[in-house]
JSON list of C-alpha atoms in Angstrom, two decimals:
[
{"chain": "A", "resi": 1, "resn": "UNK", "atom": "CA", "xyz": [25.35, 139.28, 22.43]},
{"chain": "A", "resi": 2, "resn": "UNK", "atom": "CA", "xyz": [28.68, 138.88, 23.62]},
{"chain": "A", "resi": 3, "resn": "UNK", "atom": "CA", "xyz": [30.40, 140.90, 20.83]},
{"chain": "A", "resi": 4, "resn": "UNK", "atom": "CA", "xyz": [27.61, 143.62, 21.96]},
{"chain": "A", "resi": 5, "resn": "UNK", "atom": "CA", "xyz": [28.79, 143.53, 25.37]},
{"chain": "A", "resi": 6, "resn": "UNK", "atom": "CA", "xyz": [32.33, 143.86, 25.01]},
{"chain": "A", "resi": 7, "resn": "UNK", "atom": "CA", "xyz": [31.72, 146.99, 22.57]},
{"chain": "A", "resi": 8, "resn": "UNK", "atom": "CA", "xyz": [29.45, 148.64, 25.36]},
{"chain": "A", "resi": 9, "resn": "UNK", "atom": "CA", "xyz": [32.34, 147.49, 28.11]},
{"chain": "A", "resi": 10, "resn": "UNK", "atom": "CA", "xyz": [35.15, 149.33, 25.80]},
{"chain": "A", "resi": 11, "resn": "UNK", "atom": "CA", "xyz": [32.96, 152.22, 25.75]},
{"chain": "A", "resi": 12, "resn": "UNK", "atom": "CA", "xyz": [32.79, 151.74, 21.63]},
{"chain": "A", "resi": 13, "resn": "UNK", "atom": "CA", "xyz": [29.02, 152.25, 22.04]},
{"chain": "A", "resi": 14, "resn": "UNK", "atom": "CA", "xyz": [26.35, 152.86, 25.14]},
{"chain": "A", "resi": 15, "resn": "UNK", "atom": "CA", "xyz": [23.96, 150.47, 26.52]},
{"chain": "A", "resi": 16, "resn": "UNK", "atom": "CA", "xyz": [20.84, 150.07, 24.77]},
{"chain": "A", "resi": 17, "resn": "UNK", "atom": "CA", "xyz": [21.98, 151.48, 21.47]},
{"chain": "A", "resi": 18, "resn": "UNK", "atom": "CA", "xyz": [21.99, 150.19, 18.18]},
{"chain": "A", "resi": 19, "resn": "UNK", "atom": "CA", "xyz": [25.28, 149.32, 16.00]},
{"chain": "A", "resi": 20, "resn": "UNK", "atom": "CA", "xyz": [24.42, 151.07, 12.99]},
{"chain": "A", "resi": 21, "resn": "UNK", "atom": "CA", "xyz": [27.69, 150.19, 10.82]},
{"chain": "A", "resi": 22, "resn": "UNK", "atom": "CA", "xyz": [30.70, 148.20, 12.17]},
{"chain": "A", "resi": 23, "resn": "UNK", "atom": "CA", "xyz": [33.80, 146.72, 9.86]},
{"chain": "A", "resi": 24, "resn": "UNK", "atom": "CA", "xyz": [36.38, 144.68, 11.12]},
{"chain": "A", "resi": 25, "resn": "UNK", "atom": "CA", "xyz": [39.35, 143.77, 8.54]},
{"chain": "A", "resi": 26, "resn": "UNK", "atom": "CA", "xyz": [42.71, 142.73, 9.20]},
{"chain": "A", "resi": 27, "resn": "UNK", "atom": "CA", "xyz": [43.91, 146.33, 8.46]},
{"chain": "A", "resi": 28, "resn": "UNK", "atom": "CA", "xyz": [41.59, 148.04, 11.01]},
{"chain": "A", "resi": 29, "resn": "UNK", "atom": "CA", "xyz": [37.92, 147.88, 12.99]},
{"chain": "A", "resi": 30, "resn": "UNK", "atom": "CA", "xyz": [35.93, 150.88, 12.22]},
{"chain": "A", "resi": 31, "resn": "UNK", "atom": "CA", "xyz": [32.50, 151.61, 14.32]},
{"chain": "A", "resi": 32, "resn": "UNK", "atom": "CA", "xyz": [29.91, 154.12, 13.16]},
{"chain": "A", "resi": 33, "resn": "UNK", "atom": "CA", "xyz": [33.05, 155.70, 10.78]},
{"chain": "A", "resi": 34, "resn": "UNK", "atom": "CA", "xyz": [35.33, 155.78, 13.85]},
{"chain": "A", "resi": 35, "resn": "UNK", "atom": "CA", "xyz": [38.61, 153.49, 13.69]},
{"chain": "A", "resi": 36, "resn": "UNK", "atom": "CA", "xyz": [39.27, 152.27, 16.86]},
{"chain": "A", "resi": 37, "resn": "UNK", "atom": "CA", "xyz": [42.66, 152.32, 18.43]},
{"chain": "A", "resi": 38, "resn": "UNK", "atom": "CA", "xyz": [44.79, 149.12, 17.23]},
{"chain": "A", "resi": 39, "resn": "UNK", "atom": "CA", "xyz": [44.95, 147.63, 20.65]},
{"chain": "A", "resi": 40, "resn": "UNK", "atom": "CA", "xyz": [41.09, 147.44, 20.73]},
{"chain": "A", "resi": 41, "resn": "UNK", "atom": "CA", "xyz": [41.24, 146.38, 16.90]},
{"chain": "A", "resi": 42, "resn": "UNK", "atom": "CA", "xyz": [43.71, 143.24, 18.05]},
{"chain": "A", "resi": 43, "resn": "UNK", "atom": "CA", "xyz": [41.43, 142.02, 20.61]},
{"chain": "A", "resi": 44, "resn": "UNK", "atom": "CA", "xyz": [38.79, 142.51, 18.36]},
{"chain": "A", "resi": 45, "resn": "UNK", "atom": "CA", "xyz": [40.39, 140.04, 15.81]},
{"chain": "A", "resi": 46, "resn": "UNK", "atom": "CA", "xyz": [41.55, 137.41, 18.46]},
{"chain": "A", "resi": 47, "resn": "UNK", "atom": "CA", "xyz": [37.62, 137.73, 19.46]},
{"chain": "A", "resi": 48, "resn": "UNK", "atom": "CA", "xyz": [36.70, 137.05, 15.60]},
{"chain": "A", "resi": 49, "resn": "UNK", "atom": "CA", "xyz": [39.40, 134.12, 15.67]},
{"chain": "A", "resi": 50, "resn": "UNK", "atom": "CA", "xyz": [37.72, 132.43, 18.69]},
{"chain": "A", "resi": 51, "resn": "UNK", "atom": "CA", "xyz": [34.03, 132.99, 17.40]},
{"chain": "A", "resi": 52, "resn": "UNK", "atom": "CA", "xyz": [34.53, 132.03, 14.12]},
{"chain": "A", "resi": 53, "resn": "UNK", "atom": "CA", "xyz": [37.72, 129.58, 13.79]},
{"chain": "A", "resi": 54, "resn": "UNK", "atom": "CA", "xyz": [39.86, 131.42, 11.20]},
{"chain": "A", "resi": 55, "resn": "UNK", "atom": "CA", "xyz": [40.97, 134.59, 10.91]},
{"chain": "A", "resi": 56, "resn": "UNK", "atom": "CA", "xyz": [41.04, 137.77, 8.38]},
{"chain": "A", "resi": 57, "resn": "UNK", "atom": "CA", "xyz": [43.00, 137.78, 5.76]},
{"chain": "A", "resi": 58, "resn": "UNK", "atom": "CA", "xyz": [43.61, 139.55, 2.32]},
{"chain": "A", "resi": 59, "resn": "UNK", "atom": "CA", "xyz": [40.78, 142.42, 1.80]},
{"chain": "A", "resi": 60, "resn": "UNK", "atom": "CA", "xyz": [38.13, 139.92, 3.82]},
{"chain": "A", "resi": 61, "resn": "UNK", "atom": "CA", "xyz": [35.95, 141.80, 5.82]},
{"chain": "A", "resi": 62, "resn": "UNK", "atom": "CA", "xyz": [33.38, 141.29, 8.63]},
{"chain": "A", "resi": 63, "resn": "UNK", "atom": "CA", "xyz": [30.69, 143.47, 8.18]},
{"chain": "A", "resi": 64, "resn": "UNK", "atom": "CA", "xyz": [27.58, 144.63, 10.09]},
{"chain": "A", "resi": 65, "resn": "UNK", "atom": "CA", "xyz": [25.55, 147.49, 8.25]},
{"chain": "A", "resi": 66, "resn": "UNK", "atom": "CA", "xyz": [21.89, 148.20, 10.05]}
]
């Protein structure tokens, strides 16, 4: 829920809707086929660091597809 709330406080999606596709990589964070700017992207990987206690490297991907 967290993750969701942060998206909906950068204004990446609205309140009450649905994250169809999202893909974070190393390279970039793309939302619904949008890439997001890379200063969003960063705190998006320090966020992915903190959750998940490594980080993303090579062509690893984290990956939400609804």
């Amino acid at each position: 829920r967290a993750t969701k709330d942060e998206l909906e406080k950068d204004k990446l999606m609205n309140e009450g809707d649905d994250l169809e596709d999202f893909t974070l990589s190393k390279d970039e964070m793309v939302i619904d086929g949008k890439k997001v700017s890379p200063e969003l992207h960063k705190k998006y990987l320090e966020m992915y660091k903190k959750y998940f206690g490594k980080e993303l490297t090579g062509d690893k991907k984290f990956r939400i597809n609804d």
